[in-house]
Short mmCIF file of N, CA, C and O in Angstrom, two decimals:
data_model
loop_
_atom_site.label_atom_id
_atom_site.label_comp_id
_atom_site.label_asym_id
_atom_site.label_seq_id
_atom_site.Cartn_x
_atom_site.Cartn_y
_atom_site.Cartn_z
N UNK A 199 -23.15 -0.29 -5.94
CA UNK A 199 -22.81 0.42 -4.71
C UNK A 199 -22.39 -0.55 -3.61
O UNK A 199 -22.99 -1.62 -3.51
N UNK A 200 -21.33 -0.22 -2.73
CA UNK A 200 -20.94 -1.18 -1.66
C UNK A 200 -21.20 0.11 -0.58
O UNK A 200 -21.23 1.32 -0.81
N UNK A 201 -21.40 -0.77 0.90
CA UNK A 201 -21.62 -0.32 1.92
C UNK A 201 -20.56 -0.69 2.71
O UNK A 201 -20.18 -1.86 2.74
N UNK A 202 -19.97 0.32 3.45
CA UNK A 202 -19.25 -0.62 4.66
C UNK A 202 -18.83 0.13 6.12
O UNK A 202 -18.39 1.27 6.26
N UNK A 203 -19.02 -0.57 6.82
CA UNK A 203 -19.38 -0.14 8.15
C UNK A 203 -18.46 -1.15 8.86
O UNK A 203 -18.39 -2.37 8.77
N UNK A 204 -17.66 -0.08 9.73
CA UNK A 204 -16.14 -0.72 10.73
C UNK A 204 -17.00 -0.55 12.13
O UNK A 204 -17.88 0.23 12.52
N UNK A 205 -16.29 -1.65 12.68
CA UNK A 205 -16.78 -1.82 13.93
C UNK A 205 -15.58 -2.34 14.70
O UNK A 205 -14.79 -2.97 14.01
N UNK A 206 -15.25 -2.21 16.07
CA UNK A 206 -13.74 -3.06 16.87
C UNK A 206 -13.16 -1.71 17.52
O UNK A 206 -12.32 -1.85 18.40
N UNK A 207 -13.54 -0.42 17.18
CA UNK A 207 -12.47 0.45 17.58
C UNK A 207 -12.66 0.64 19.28
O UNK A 207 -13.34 -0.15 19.94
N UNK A 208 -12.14 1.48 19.68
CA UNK A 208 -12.19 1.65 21.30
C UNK A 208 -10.42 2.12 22.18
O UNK A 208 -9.25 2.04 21.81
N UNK A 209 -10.87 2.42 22.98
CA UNK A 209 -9.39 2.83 23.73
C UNK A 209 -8.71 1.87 25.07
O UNK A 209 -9.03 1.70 26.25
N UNK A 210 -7.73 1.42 24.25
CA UNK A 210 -6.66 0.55 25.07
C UNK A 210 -5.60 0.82 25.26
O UNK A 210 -5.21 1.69 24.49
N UNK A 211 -4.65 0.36 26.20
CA UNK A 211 -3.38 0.82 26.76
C UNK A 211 -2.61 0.00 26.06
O UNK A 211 -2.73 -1.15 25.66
N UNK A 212 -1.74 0.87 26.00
CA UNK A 212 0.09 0.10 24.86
C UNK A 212 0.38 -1.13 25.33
O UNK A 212 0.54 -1.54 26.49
N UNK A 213 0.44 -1.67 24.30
CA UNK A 213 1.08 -3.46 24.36
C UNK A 213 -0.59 -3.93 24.34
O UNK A 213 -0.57 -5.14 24.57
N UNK A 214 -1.71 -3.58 24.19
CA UNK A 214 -2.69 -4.03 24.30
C UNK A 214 -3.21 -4.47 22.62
O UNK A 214 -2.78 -3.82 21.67
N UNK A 215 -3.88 -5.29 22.49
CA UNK A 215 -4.69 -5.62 21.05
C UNK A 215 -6.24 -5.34 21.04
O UNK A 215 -7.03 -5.32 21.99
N UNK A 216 -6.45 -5.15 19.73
CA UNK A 216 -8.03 -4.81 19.03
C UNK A 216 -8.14 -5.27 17.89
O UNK A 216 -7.22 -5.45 17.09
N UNK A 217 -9.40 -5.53 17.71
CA UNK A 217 -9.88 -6.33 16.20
C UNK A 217 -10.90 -5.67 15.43
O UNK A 217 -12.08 -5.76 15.78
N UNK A 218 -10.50 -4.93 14.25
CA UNK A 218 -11.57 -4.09 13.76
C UNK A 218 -12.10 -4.97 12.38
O UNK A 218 -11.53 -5.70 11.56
N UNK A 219 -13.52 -4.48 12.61
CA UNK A 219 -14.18 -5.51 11.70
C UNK A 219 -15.18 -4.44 10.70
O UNK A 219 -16.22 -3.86 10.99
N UNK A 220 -14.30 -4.46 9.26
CA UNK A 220 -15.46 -4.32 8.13
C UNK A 220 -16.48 -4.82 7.56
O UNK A 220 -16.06 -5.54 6.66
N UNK A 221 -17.76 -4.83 7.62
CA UNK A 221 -18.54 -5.75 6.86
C UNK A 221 -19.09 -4.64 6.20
O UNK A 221 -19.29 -3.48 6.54
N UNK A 222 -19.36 -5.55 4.77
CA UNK A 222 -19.43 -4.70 3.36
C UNK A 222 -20.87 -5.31 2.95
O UNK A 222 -21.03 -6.52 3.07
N UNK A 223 -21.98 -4.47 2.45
CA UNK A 223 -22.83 -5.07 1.93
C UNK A 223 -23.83 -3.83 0.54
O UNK A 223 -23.61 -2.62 0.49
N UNK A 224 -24.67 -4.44 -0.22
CA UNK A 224 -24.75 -3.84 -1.21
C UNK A 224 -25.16 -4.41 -2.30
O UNK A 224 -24.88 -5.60 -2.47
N UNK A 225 -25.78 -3.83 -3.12
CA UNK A 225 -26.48 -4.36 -4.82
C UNK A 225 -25.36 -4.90 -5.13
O UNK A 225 -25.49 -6.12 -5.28
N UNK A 226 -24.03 -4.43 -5.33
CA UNK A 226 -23.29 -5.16 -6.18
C UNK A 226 -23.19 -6.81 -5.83
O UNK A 226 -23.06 -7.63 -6.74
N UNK A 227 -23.26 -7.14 -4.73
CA UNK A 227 -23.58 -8.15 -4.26
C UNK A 227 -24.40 -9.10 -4.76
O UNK A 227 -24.04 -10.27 -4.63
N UNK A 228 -25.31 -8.89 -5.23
CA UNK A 228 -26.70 -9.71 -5.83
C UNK A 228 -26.64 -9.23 -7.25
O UNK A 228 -27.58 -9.57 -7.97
N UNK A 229 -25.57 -8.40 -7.84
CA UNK A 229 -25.49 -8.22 -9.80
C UNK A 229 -24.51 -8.49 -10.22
O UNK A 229 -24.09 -7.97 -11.25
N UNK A 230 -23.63 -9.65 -9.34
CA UNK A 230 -22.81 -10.58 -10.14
C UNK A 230 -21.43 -10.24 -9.65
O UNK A 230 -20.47 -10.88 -10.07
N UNK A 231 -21.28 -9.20 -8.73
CA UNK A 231 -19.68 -9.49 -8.74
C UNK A 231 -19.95 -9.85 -6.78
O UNK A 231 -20.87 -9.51 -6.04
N UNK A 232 -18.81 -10.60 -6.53
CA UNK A 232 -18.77 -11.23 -5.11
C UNK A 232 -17.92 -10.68 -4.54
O UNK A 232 -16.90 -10.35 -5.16
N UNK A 233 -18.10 -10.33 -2.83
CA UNK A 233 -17.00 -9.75 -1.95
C UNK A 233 -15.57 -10.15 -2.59
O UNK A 233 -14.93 -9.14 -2.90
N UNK A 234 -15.11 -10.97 -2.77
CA UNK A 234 -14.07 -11.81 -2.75
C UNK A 234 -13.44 -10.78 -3.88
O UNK A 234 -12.29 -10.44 -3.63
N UNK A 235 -14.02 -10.22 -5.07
CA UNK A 235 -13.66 -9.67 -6.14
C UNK A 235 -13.22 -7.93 -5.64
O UNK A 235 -12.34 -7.22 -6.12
N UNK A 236 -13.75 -7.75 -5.02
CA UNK A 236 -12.87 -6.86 -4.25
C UNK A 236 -11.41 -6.83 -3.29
O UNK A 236 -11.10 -7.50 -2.30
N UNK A 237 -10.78 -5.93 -3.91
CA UNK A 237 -9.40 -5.50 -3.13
C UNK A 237 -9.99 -4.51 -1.43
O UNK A 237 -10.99 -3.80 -1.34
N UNK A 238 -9.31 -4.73 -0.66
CA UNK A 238 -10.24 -3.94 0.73
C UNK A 238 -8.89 -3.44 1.64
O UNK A 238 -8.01 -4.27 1.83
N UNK A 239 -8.80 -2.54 2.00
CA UNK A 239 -8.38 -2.32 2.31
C UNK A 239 -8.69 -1.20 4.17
O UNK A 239 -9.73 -0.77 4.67
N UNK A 240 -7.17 -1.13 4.63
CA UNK A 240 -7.65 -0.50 6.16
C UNK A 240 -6.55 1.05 6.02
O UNK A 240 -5.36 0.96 5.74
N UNK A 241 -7.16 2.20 6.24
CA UNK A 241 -6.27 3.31 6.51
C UNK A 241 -6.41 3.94 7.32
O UNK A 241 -7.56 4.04 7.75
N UNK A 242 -5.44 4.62 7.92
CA UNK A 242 -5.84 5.89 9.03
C UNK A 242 -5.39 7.00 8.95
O UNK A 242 -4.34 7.35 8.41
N UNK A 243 -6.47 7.83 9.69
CA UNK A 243 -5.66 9.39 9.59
C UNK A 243 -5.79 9.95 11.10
O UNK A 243 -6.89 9.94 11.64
N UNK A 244 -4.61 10.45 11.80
CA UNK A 244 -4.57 10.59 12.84
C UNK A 244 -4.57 12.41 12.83
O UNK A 244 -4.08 13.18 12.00
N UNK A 245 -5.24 12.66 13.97
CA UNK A 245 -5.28 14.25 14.00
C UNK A 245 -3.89 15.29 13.15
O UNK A 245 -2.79 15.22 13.70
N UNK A 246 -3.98 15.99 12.16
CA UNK A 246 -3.12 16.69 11.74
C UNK A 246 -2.25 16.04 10.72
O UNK A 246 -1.28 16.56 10.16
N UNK A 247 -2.73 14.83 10.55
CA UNK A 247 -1.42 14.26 9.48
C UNK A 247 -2.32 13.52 8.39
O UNK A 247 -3.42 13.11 8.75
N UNK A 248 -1.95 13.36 7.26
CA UNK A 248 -2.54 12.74 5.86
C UNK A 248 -3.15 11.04 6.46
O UNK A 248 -2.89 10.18 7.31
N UNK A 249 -4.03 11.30 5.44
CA UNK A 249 -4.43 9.41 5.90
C UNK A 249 -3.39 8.51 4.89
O UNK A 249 -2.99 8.65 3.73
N UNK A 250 -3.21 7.65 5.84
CA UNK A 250 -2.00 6.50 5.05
C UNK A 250 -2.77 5.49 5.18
O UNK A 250 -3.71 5.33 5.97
N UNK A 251 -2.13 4.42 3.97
CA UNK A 251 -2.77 3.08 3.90
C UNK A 251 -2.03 2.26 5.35
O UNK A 251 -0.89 2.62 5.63
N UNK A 252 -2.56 1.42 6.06
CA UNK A 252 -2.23 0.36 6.88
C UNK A 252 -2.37 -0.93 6.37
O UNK A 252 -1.50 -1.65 6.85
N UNK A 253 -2.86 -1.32 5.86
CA UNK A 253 -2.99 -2.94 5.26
C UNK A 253 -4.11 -3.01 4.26
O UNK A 253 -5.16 -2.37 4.23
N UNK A 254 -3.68 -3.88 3.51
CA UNK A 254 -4.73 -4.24 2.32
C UNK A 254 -4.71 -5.45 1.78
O UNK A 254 -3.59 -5.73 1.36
N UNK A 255 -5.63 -6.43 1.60
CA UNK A 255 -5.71 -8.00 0.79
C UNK A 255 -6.22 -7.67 -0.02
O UNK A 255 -7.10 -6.81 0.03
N UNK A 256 -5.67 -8.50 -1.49
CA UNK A 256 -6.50 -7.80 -2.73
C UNK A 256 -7.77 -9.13 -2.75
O UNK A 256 -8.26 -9.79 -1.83
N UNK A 257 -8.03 -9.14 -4.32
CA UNK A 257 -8.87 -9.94 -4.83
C UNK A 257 -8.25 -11.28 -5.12
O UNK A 257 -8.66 -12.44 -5.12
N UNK A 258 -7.26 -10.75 -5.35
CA UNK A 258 -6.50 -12.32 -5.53
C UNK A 258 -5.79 -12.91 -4.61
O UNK A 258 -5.09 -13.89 -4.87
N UNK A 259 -5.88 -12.37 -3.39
CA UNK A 259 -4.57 -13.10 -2.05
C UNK A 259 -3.54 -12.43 -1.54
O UNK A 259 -2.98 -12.86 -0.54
N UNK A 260 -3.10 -11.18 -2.20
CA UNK A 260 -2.13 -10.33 -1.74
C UNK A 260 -2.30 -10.03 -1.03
O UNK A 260 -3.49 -10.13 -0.72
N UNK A 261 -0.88 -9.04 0.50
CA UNK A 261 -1.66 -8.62 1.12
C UNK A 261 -0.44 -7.48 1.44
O UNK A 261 0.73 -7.84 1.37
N UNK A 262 -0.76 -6.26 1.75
CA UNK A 262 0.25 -5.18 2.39
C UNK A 262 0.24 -5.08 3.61
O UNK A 262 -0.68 -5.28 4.40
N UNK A 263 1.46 -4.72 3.79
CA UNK A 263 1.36 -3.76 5.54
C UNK A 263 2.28 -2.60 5.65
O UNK A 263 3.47 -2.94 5.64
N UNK A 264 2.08 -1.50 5.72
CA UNK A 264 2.92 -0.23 6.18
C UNK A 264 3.46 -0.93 7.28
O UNK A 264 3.00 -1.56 8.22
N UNK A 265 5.09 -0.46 6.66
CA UNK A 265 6.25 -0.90 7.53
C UNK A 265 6.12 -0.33 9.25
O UNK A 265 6.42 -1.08 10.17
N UNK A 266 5.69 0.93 9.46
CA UNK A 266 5.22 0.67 11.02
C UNK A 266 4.44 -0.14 11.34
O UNK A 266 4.23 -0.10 12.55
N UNK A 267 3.82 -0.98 10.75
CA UNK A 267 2.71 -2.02 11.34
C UNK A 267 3.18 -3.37 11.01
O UNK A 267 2.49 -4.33 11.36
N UNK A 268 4.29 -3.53 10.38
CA UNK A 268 5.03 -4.87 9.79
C UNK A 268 4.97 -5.32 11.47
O UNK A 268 5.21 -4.64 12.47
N UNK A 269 4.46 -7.05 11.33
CA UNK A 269 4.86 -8.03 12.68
C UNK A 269 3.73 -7.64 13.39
O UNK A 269 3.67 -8.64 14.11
N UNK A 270 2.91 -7.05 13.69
CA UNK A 270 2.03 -6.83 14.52
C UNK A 270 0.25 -6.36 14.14
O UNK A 270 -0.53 -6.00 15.03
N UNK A 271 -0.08 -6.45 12.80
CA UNK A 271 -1.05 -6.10 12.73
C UNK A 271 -1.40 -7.35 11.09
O UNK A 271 -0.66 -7.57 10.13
N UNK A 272 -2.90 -7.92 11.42
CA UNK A 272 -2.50 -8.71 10.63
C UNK A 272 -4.13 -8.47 9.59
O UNK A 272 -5.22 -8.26 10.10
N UNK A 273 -3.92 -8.56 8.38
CA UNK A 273 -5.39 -8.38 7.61
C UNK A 273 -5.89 -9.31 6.99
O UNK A 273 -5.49 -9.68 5.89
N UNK A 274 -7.06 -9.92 7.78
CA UNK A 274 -7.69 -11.25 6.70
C UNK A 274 -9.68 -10.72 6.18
O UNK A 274 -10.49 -9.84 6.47
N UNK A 275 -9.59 -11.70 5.49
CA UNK A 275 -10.76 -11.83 4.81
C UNK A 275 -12.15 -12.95 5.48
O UNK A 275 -11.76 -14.06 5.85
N UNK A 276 -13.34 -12.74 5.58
CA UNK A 276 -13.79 -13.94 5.36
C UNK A 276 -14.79 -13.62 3.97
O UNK A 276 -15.66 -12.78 4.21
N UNK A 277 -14.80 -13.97 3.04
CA UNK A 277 -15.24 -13.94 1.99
C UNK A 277 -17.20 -14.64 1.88
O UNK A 277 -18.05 -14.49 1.00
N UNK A 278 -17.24 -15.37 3.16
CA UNK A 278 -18.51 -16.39 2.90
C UNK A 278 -19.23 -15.30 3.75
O UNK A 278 -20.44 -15.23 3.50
N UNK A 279 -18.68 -14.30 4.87
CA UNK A 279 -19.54 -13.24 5.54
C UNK A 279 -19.33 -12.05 4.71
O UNK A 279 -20.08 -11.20 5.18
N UNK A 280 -18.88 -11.69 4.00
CA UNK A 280 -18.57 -10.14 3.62
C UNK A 280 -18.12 -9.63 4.68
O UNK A 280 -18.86 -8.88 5.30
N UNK A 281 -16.86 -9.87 5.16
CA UNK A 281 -16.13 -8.80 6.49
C UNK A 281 -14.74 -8.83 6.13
O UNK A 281 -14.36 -9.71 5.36
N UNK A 282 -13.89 -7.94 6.60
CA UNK A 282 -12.43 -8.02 6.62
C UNK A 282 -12.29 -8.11 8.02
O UNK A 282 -13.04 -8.27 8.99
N UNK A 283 -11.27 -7.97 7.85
CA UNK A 283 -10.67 -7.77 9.51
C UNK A 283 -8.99 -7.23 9.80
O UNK A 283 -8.12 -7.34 8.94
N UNK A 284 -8.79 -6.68 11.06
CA UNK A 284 -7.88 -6.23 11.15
C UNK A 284 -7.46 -7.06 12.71
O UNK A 284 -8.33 -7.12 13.58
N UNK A 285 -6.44 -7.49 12.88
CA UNK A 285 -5.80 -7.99 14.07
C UNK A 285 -4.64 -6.86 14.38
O UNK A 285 -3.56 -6.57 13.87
N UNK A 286 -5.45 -6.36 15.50
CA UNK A 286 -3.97 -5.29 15.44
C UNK A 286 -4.07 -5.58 17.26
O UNK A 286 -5.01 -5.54 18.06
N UNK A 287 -1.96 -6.01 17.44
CA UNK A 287 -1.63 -6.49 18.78
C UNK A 287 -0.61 -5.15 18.88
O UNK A 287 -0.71 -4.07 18.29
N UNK A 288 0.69 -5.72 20.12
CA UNK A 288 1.11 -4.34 20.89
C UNK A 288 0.85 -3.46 20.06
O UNK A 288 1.08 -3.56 18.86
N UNK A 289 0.27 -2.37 20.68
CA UNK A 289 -0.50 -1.42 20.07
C UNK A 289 0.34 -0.29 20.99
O UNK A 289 0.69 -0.34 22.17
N UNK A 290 0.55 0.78 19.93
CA UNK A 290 1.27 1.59 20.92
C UNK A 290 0.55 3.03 20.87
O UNK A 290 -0.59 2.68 20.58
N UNK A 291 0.51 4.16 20.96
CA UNK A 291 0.37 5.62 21.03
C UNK A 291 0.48 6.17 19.90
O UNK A 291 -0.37 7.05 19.81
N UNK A 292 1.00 6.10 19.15
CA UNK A 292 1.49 6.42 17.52
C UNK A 292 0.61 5.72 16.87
O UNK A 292 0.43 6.33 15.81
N UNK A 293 -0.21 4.55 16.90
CA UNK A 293 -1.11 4.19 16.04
C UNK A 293 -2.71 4.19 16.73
O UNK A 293 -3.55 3.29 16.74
N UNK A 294 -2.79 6.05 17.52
CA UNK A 294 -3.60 6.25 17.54
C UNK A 294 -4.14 7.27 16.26
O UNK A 294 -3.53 8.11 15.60
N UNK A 295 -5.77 6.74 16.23
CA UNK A 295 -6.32 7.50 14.85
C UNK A 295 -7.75 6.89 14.72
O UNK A 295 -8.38 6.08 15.40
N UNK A 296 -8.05 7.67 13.46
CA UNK A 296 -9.55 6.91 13.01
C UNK A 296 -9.17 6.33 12.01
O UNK A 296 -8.65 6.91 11.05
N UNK A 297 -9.42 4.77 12.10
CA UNK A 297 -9.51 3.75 10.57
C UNK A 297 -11.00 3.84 10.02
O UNK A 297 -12.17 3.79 10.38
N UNK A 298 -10.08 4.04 8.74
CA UNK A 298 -11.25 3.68 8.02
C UNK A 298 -11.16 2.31 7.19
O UNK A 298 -10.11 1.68 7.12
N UNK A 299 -12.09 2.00 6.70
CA UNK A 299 -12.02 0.45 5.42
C UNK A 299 -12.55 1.13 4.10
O UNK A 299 -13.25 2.14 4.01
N UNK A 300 -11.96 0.23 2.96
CA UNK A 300 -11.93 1.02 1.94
C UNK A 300 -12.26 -0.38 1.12
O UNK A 300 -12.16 -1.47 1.67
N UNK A 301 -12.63 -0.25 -0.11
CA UNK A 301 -12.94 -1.39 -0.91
C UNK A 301 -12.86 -0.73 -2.59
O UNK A 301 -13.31 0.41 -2.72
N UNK A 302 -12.40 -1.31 -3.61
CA UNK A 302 -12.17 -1.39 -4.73
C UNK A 302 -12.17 -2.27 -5.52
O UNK A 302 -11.75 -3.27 -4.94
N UNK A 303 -12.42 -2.53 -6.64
CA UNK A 303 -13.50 -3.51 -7.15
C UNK A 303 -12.36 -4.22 -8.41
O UNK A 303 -12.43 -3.74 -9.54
N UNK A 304 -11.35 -5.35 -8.13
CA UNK A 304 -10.50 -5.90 -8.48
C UNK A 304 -9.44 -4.56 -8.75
O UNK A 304 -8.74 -4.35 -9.73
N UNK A 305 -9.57 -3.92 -7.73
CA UNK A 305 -8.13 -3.20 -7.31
C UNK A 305 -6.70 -3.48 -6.94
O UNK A 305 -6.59 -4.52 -6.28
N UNK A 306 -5.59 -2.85 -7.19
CA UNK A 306 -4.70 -2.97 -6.56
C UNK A 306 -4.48 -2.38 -5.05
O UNK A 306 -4.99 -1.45 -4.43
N UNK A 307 -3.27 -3.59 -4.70
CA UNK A 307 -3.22 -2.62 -2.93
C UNK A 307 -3.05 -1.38 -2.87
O UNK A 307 -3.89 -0.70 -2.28
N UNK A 308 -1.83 -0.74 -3.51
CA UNK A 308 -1.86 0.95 -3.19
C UNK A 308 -2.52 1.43 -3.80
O UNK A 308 -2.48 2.66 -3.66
N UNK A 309 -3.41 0.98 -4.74
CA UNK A 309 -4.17 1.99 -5.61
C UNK A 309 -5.39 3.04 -4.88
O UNK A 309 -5.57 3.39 -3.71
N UNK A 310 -5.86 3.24 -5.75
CA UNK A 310 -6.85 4.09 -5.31
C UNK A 310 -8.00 3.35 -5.33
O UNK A 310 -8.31 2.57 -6.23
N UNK A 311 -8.87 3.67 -4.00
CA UNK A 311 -10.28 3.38 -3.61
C UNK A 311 -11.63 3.71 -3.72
O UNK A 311 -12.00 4.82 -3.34
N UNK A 312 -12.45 2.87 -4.20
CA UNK A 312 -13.58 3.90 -4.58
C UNK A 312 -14.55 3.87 -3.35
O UNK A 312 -15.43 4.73 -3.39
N UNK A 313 -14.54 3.12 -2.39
CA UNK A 313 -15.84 2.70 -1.52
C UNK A 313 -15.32 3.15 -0.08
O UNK A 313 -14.17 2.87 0.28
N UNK A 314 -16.03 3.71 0.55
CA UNK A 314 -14.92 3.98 2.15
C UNK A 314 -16.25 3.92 3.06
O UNK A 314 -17.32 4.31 2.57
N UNK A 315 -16.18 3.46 4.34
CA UNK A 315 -16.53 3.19 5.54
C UNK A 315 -16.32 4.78 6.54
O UNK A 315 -15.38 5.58 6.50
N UNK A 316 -17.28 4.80 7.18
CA UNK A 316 -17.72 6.16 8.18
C UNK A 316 -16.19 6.26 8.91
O UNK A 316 -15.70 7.39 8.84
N UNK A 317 -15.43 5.31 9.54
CA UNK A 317 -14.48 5.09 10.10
C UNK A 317 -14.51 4.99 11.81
O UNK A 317 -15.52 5.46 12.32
N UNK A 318 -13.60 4.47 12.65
CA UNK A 318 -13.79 3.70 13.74
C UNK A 318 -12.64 4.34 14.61
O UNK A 318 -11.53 3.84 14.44
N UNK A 319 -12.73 5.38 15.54
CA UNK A 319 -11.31 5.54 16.39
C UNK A 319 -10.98 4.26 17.19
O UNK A 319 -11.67 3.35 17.64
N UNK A 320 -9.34 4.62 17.18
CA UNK A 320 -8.62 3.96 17.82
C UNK A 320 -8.20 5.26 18.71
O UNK A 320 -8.07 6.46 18.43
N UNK A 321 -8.04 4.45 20.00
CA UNK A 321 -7.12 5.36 20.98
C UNK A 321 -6.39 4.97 21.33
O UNK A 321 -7.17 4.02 21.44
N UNK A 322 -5.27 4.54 21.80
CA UNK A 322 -3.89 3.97 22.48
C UNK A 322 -3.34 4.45 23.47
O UNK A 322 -2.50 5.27 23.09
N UNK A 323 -3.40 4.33 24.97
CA UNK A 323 -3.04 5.59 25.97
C UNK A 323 -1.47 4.75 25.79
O UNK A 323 -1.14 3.69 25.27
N UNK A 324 -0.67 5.92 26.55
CA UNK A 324 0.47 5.36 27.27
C UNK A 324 0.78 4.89 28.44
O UNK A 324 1.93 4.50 28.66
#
């Protein structure tokens, strides 16, 4: 079982940045497989519309970004804390929503996720 709990969200004005932070924890942890072996990923679903993927680093170094977020939103790992992270700069109105973090266990980026996080609004005024 993995746990994971987002933290960073909050409401800022356009052109503004936020840093949302997954930390993942859990048995699987201590029965042999390591954060690192997970693919993790960040999605959102904004009132009325499907949740889409936003970024994902796999297990091996890859990493995605939905082309509205290409140049401005960036997804790293630290592997020695169990956290991801999301760097997300000009931030506009349209990428308001609730993220969630997602984790899959030597997954691919678009694939499907088995582990998901409560999730974290973002607000973005204009």
């Amino acid at each position: 079982q993995v746990q994971l709990v987002e933290s960073g969200g909050g409401l800022v004005q356009a052109g503004g940045s936020l840093r949302l932070s997954c930390a993942a924890s859990g048995r699987t942890f201590t029965s042999g497989y390591t954060f690192i072996s997970y693919t993790m990923g960040w999605f959102r679903q904004a009132p009325g519309k499907e949740r889409e993927l936003v970024s994902a680093i796999s297990w091996s170094g890859g990493r995605y970004y939905a082309d509205s977020v290409k140049g401005r939103f960036t997804i790293s790992r630290d592997n020695a804390k169990n956290t991801m992270f999301l760097q997300m700069n000009s931030l506009k109105p349209e990428d308001t929503a609730v993220y969630y973090c997602a984790a899959d266990l030597y997954g691919s980026l678009r694939g499907d996720y088995n582990y998901w996080g409560q999730g974290t609004q973002v607000t973005v005024s204009s």
